[in-house]
Amino acid sequence: MEIQLNGKLITTSAPNVMALVKARGLDPGSVIIEYNKNVIKQDVWDKTPVRPGDILELLSFVGGG
Amino acid sequence: MEMTGKNNETMKMDDAFCLGGQTFNSRLLTGTGKFASREIIAPMLEGCGSEMITVALRRVDGDAGAKNILSYIPKGVTLLPNTSGARTAEEAVRIARIARAAGCGDFIKIEVITEMKYLMPDNYETLNATKTLAAEGFKVLPYIMPDLTLAHRLQDAGAAAVMPLGSPIGSNRGIKMEEMIRIIIESMDIPVIVDAGIGRPSQAAQAMEMGADAVLVNTAIATSADPVMAARAFAMGVAAGRMAFCADMAAQTNQAQASSPLTGFLRETA
């Protein structure tokens, strides 16, 4: 299926958000997820399905002034 | 020991800094940008006593192994997420909401920049973002080009402080906007935090002598050869400037004002 991830269309077979994060090789503890414009906490990632057309932002806090 | 200071308020020597309903002992705010090693952040904070530090939010693309910057910041230090990267009020509001939902608390530094050579803040978008976020209960710290009318509007909109720039971000050029900042300090009821361009402890002291409530220093500390020592030097500059302000230093004059008796050593008249 196609979803929008960080502003780009990608194809994924990940059934849920946690699977998507792991498939991208990311450390779940370091990622913030905005799922269809809402931030979702890590304890619901494995219960949140990824569906065609979903808009996800994978974000992280970085150094800044 | 009590003394008269800004707006004739009574202050104590050990005066605490109240910002957004929270009390801080340190008037030096720091940032997490540009450090050669993120392991230096904790000893830097410990060395200078800074109790508030900025962080930024970005998309994670590729750098899978990168650890969240928050894991390098000791507990007890208040986070000040910024909205850097925002080009519009709408984007700044979105970043602020994400940061709060991610557990960063209510403080937010509004930074809306569209001019990329001098990184000047967009005061108009900043005001709009401040109105929205203050109404949502955020403790809003807008980074601004020093403009008194705008500062009043931000105060009326519910900003927790205003953050006028001293000189362009990362330039280390000091308080080039001195006169405009002085007018804002004199006129505001909310705290004034001088942000950007402070490159030397003497410049931090200057801002504090002028009556700034605090300063934010990132680049000058992070890019020095010894960030821990630099941060300590800035803390001392901030403390010295603050004490001088509280001591209500005497006015400058063009002519000499004798500091010894004017009578001649062997004569009764000058």
Short mmCIF file of C-alpha atoms in Angstrom, two decimals:
data_model
loop_
_atom_site.label_atom_id
_atom_site.label_comp_id
_atom_site.label_asym_id
_atom_site.label_seq_id
_atom_site.Cartn_x
_atom_site.Cartn_y
_atom_site.Cartn_z
CA MET A 1 0.00 0.00 0.00
CA GLU A 2 1.01 3.60 -0.45
CA ILE A 3 1.30 6.00 2.45
CA GLN A 4 2.82 9.45 2.89
CA LEU A 5 5.84 9.27 5.17
CA ASN A 6 7.73 12.46 6.05
CA GLY A 7 6.28 14.20 3.01
CA LYS A 8 7.09 11.42 0.52
CA LEU A 9 4.90 8.71 -0.98
CA ILE A 10 6.26 5.28 -0.06
CA THR A 11 5.10 1.71 -0.43
CA THR A 12 4.98 -0.39 2.72
CA SER A 13 3.52 -3.68 3.89
CA ALA A 14 3.87 -2.83 7.59
CA PRO A 15 0.58 -3.77 9.31
CA ASN A 16 0.94 -1.24 12.11
CA VAL A 17 2.93 1.82 13.13
CA MET A 18 5.39 -0.10 15.33
CA ALA A 19 6.18 -2.47 12.45
CA LEU A 20 6.74 0.53 10.19
CA VAL A 21 9.19 2.09 12.65
CA LYS A 22 11.11 -1.17 12.96
CA ALA A 23 11.09 -1.73 9.19
CA ARG A 24 12.77 1.66 8.82
CA GLY A 25 15.49 0.57 11.25
CA LEU A 26 14.59 3.25 13.79
CA ASP A 27 14.93 3.07 17.56
CA PRO A 28 11.35 3.40 18.87
CA GLY A 29 12.63 5.19 21.96
CA SER A 30 13.99 8.04 19.87
CA VAL A 31 11.05 8.64 17.56
CA ILE A 32 7.97 10.81 17.87
CA ILE A 33 5.11 9.91 15.56
CA GLU A 34 2.50 12.20 14.15
CA TYR A 35 -0.20 9.95 12.69
CA ASN A 36 -2.71 11.74 10.50
CA LYS A 37 -1.85 15.01 12.30
CA ASN A 38 -2.10 13.59 15.82
CA VAL A 39 0.83 12.60 17.99
CA ILE A 40 0.38 9.01 19.15
CA LYS A 41 2.18 7.56 22.14
CA GLN A 42 4.48 4.59 21.80
CA ASP A 43 2.25 2.22 23.77
CA VAL A 44 -0.39 2.33 21.01
CA TRP A 45 1.95 2.02 18.02
CA ASP A 46 1.49 -1.74 17.71
CA LYS A 47 -2.31 -1.31 17.90
CA THR A 48 -2.42 1.48 15.34
CA PRO A 49 -2.94 0.04 11.84
CA VAL A 50 -1.20 1.50 8.80
CA ARG A 51 -3.76 2.03 6.04
CA PRO A 52 -3.45 3.23 2.46
CA GLY A 53 -3.29 7.01 2.27
CA ASP A 54 -2.20 7.51 5.89
CA ILE A 55 -0.01 10.52 6.53
CA LEU A 56 2.80 9.86 8.99
CA GLU A 57 5.62 12.01 10.26
CA LEU A 58 8.50 10.31 12.03
CA LEU A 59 10.21 12.99 14.10
CA SER A 60 12.94 13.31 16.67
CA PHE A 61 14.31 15.98 18.96
CA VAL A 62 17.68 17.24 17.77
CA GLY A 63 20.18 19.86 18.87
CA GLY A 64 19.05 23.44 18.35
CA GLY A 65 19.32 26.89 19.85
CA MET B 1 19.62 43.18 51.30
CA GLU B 2 16.88 44.93 49.35
CA MET B 3 17.25 47.33 46.50
CA THR B 4 15.35 49.08 43.79
CA GLY B 5 15.51 47.83 40.25
CA LYS B 6 13.40 47.44 37.13
CA ASN B 7 10.04 49.21 37.40
CA ASN B 8 10.92 50.08 41.01
CA GLU B 9 10.14 46.56 42.09
CA THR B 10 11.86 45.48 45.24
CA MET B 11 14.46 42.80 44.59
CA LYS B 12 16.67 40.72 46.73
CA MET B 13 20.29 39.91 46.09
CA ASP B 14 19.43 36.25 45.68
CA ASP B 15 16.64 37.20 43.31
CA ALA B 16 15.06 34.30 41.52
CA PHE B 17 13.94 34.49 37.91
CA CYS B 18 10.23 33.84 37.43
CA LEU B 19 9.26 32.72 33.94
CA GLY B 20 5.91 31.26 32.94
CA GLY B 21 4.99 30.65 36.57
CA GLN B 22 8.18 28.68 37.20
CA THR B 23 11.09 29.89 39.30
CA PHE B 24 14.68 29.61 38.15
CA ASN B 25 17.88 30.39 40.00
CA SER B 26 19.92 30.74 36.83
CA ARG B 27 19.41 33.55 34.36
CA LEU B 28 21.48 31.80 31.71
CA LEU B 29 19.48 29.79 29.19
CA THR B 30 21.47 27.47 26.96
CA GLY B 31 20.96 25.52 23.75
CA THR B 32 21.80 22.07 22.42
CA GLY B 33 22.84 23.07 18.89
CA LYS B 34 26.29 22.71 17.33
CA PHE B 35 28.07 20.72 20.07
CA ALA B 36 30.88 18.61 18.66
CA SER B 37 29.87 15.90 21.12
CA ARG B 38 26.48 15.62 22.77
CA GLU B 39 28.14 14.08 25.83
CA ILE B 40 29.38 17.58 26.68
CA ILE B 41 25.85 18.90 27.23
CA ALA B 42 25.39 17.45 30.74
CA PRO B 43 28.73 18.66 32.16
CA MET B 44 28.16 22.00 30.42
CA LEU B 45 24.81 22.38 32.21
CA GLU B 46 26.30 21.29 35.50
CA GLY B 47 29.21 23.67 35.13
CA CYS B 48 27.14 26.78 34.45
CA GLY B 49 23.99 25.99 36.43
CA SER B 50 21.67 26.67 33.48
CA GLU B 51 18.21 25.29 34.22
CA MET B 52 16.59 25.70 30.83
CA ILE B 53 17.82 24.44 27.47
CA THR B 54 16.50 24.58 23.93
CA VAL B 55 15.94 21.64 21.60
CA ALA B 56 14.65 21.44 18.01
CA LEU B 57 12.33 19.00 16.25
CA ARG B 58 13.06 17.44 12.86
CA ARG B 59 12.00 14.57 10.63
CA VAL B 60 14.09 11.43 11.02
CA ASP B 61 15.34 10.42 7.63
CA GLY B 62 18.01 7.80 7.36
CA ASP B 63 20.09 8.35 10.49
CA ALA B 64 18.56 5.33 12.13
CA GLY B 65 21.10 5.08 14.90
CA ALA B 66 20.78 8.69 16.04
CA LYS B 67 19.78 8.93 19.68
CA ASN B 68 17.21 11.45 20.77
CA ILE B 69 18.91 14.61 22.06
CA LEU B 70 16.62 14.52 25.12
CA SER B 71 18.54 11.52 26.46
CA TYR B 72 21.60 13.78 26.88
CA ILE B 73 19.79 16.37 29.02
CA PRO B 74 19.79 15.72 32.78
CA LYS B 75 16.44 15.43 34.58
CA GLY B 76 15.45 18.62 36.33
CA VAL B 77 16.54 20.84 33.46
CA THR B 78 13.51 22.49 31.87
CA LEU B 79 13.16 21.91 28.14
CA LEU B 80 12.51 24.78 25.80
CA PRO B 81 11.61 23.30 22.42
CA ASN B 82 11.95 25.78 19.57
CA THR B 83 9.94 25.99 16.38
CA SER B 84 13.00 26.38 14.16
CA GLY B 85 12.34 25.28 10.63
CA ALA B 86 8.90 26.90 10.69
CA ARG B 87 8.30 29.36 7.86
CA THR B 88 4.76 30.31 8.90
CA ALA B 89 2.73 30.75 12.09
CA GLU B 90 0.81 27.61 11.16
CA GLU B 91 3.98 25.52 11.04
CA ALA B 92 5.21 26.97 14.34
CA VAL B 93 1.89 26.10 15.97
CA ARG B 94 2.11 22.55 14.63
CA ILE B 95 5.65 22.08 15.95
CA ALA B 96 4.63 23.44 19.36
CA ARG B 97 1.70 21.06 19.62
CA ILE B 98 3.86 18.08 18.64
CA ALA B 99 6.53 19.04 21.19
CA ARG B 100 3.98 19.30 23.97
CA ALA B 101 2.24 16.06 22.97
CA ALA B 102 5.67 14.39 23.00
CA GLY B 103 6.07 15.31 26.66
CA CYS B 104 8.27 18.41 26.43
CA GLY B 105 6.07 20.54 28.67
CA ASP B 106 4.38 23.88 28.01
CA PHE B 107 7.34 26.11 27.22
CA ILE B 108 7.86 26.93 23.55
CA LYS B 109 10.30 29.27 21.85
CA ILE B 110 8.64 30.65 18.74
CA GLU B 111 11.12 30.96 15.92
CA VAL B 112 9.70 31.71 12.49
CA ILE B 113 12.36 32.50 9.91
CA THR B 114 12.01 33.03 6.19
CA GLU B 115 15.05 35.23 5.58
CA MET B 116 18.02 32.89 5.33
CA LYS B 117 21.04 35.20 5.10
CA TYR B 118 20.67 36.95 8.46
CA LEU B 119 18.09 34.53 9.89
CA MET B 120 15.90 37.44 10.93
CA PRO B 121 12.68 36.40 12.64
CA ASP B 122 9.36 37.11 10.93
CA ASN B 123 7.72 39.27 13.58
CA TYR B 124 4.27 39.10 11.96
CA GLU B 125 4.06 35.32 11.77
CA THR B 126 5.58 35.15 15.25
CA LEU B 127 2.79 37.33 16.67
CA ASN B 128 0.13 35.16 15.06
CA ALA B 129 1.69 31.96 16.38
CA THR B 130 1.99 33.50 19.84
CA LYS B 131 -1.71 34.44 19.92
CA THR B 132 -2.77 30.89 19.05
CA LEU B 133 -0.38 29.10 21.39
CA ALA B 134 -0.84 31.39 24.40
CA ALA B 135 -4.59 30.80 24.10
CA GLU B 136 -3.86 27.05 24.23
CA GLY B 137 -1.99 27.43 27.50
CA PHE B 138 1.55 27.34 26.17
CA LYS B 139 4.23 29.40 27.89
CA VAL B 140 5.30 31.25 24.80
CA LEU B 141 8.75 32.78 24.35
CA PRO B 142 8.83 34.54 20.99
CA TYR B 143 12.18 35.24 19.33
CA ILE B 144 11.86 38.68 17.76
CA MET B 145 13.51 41.53 15.99
CA PRO B 146 13.46 44.17 18.75
CA ASP B 147 10.33 46.23 18.08
CA LEU B 148 8.54 47.91 20.98
CA THR B 149 5.08 47.90 19.40
CA LEU B 150 5.37 44.21 18.59
CA ALA B 151 6.65 43.48 22.10
CA HIS B 152 3.54 45.16 23.55
CA ARG B 153 1.31 43.13 21.25
CA LEU B 154 3.04 39.93 22.27
CA GLN B 155 2.63 40.83 25.92
CA ASP B 156 -1.07 41.55 25.34
CA ALA B 157 -1.39 38.22 23.50
CA GLY B 158 -0.16 36.39 26.61
CA ALA B 159 3.50 35.75 25.83
CA ALA B 160 5.47 34.57 28.89
CA ALA B 161 8.48 36.67 27.83
CA VAL B 162 9.93 38.31 24.75
CA MET B 163 13.27 37.33 23.28
CA PRO B 164 14.77 40.17 21.26
CA LEU B 165 17.86 39.36 19.26
CA GLY B 166 21.17 41.02 20.11
CA SER B 167 22.63 40.39 16.64
CA PRO B 168 22.18 37.64 14.04
CA ILE B 169 22.04 34.03 15.26
CA GLY B 170 25.47 32.49 15.66
CA SER B 171 27.28 35.72 14.73
CA ASN B 172 28.91 36.32 18.14
CA ARG B 173 28.64 40.06 17.47
CA GLY B 174 27.01 41.05 20.76
CA ILE B 175 24.23 43.49 21.58
CA LYS B 176 24.10 45.43 18.31
CA MET B 177 20.41 46.20 18.94
CA GLU B 178 21.24 47.83 22.27
CA GLU B 179 19.01 50.91 22.12
CA MET B 180 15.94 49.05 20.91
CA ILE B 181 16.42 46.34 23.54
CA ARG B 182 16.90 48.98 26.25
CA ILE B 183 13.54 50.54 25.34
CA ILE B 184 11.82 47.14 25.39
CA ILE B 185 13.32 46.28 28.78
CA GLU B 186 12.16 49.61 30.19
CA SER B 187 8.63 49.14 28.84
CA MET B 188 7.75 45.49 29.41
CA ASP B 189 6.04 43.92 32.39
CA ILE B 190 6.94 40.40 31.20
CA PRO B 191 10.58 39.19 31.26
CA VAL B 192 12.94 40.18 28.48
CA ILE B 193 15.47 37.50 27.48
CA VAL B 194 18.18 38.61 25.08
CA ASP B 195 18.68 35.81 22.56
CA ALA B 196 21.07 35.38 19.65
CA GLY B 197 24.40 36.95 18.89
CA ILE B 198 25.81 36.93 22.41
CA GLY B 199 29.33 35.74 21.73
CA ARG B 200 31.30 36.72 24.83
CA PRO B 201 30.62 36.70 28.59
CA SER B 202 31.17 40.48 28.57
CA GLN B 203 28.28 40.82 26.12
CA ALA B 204 26.07 38.68 28.37
CA ALA B 205 27.07 40.94 31.28
CA GLN B 206 26.20 43.98 29.19
CA ALA B 207 22.70 42.65 28.48
CA MET B 208 22.16 41.92 32.17
CA GLU B 209 23.51 45.33 33.25
CA MET B 210 20.94 46.86 30.91
CA GLY B 211 18.24 45.09 32.90
CA ALA B 212 17.55 42.04 30.77
CA ASP B 213 15.95 39.34 32.90
CA ALA B 214 18.02 36.57 31.29
CA VAL B 215 20.06 35.70 28.22
CA LEU B 216 20.15 32.67 25.94
CA VAL B 217 23.55 31.53 24.72
CA ASN B 218 24.11 28.54 22.46
CA THR B 219 26.66 28.98 19.65
CA ALA B 220 29.31 30.77 21.71
CA ILE B 221 29.34 27.97 24.27
CA ALA B 222 28.91 25.03 21.91
CA THR B 223 31.58 26.08 19.42
CA SER B 224 34.24 27.17 21.89
CA ALA B 225 37.24 24.89 22.35
CA ASP B 226 36.10 24.14 25.93
CA PRO B 227 32.30 24.40 26.18
CA VAL B 228 32.22 23.56 29.89
CA MET B 229 34.62 26.37 30.76
CA ALA B 230 32.94 28.77 28.34
CA ALA B 231 29.55 28.06 29.91
CA ARG B 232 30.96 28.78 33.36
CA ALA B 233 32.41 32.04 32.08
CA PHE B 234 29.00 33.01 30.68
CA ALA B 235 27.34 32.18 34.00
CA MET B 236 29.79 34.50 35.75
CA GLY B 237 29.16 37.23 33.18
CA VAL B 238 25.41 36.88 33.67
CA ALA B 239 25.74 36.95 37.45
CA ALA B 240 28.04 39.99 37.40
CA GLY B 241 25.75 41.88 35.05
CA ARG B 242 22.71 41.04 37.12
CA MET B 243 24.38 42.16 40.35
CA ALA B 244 25.45 45.40 38.71
CA PHE B 245 21.89 46.03 37.55
CA CYS B 246 20.51 45.30 41.02
CA ALA B 247 23.14 47.60 42.52
CA ASP B 248 21.70 50.41 40.36
CA MET B 249 25.05 51.62 39.06
CA ALA B 250 25.72 55.37 39.10
CA ALA B 251 25.23 57.44 35.97
CA GLN B 252 27.98 58.10 33.43
CA THR B 253 29.27 61.66 33.09
CA ASN B 254 31.39 63.37 30.46
CA GLN B 255 33.62 65.19 32.95
CA ALA B 256 35.65 63.80 35.80
CA GLN B 257 34.01 63.29 39.17
CA ALA B 258 36.77 63.30 41.76
CA SER B 259 37.08 60.16 43.80
CA SER B 260 39.61 61.73 46.20
CA PRO B 261 39.18 64.98 48.15
CA LEU B 262 39.67 67.99 45.88
CA THR B 263 41.68 69.96 48.44
CA GLY B 264 45.40 70.17 47.65
CA PHE B 265 47.75 68.10 49.77
CA LEU B 266 49.40 71.14 51.37
CA ARG B 267 46.72 73.72 50.49
CA GLU B 268 43.11 74.22 51.60
CA THR B 269 41.77 74.93 48.08
CA ALA B 270 41.78 72.87 44.90
#
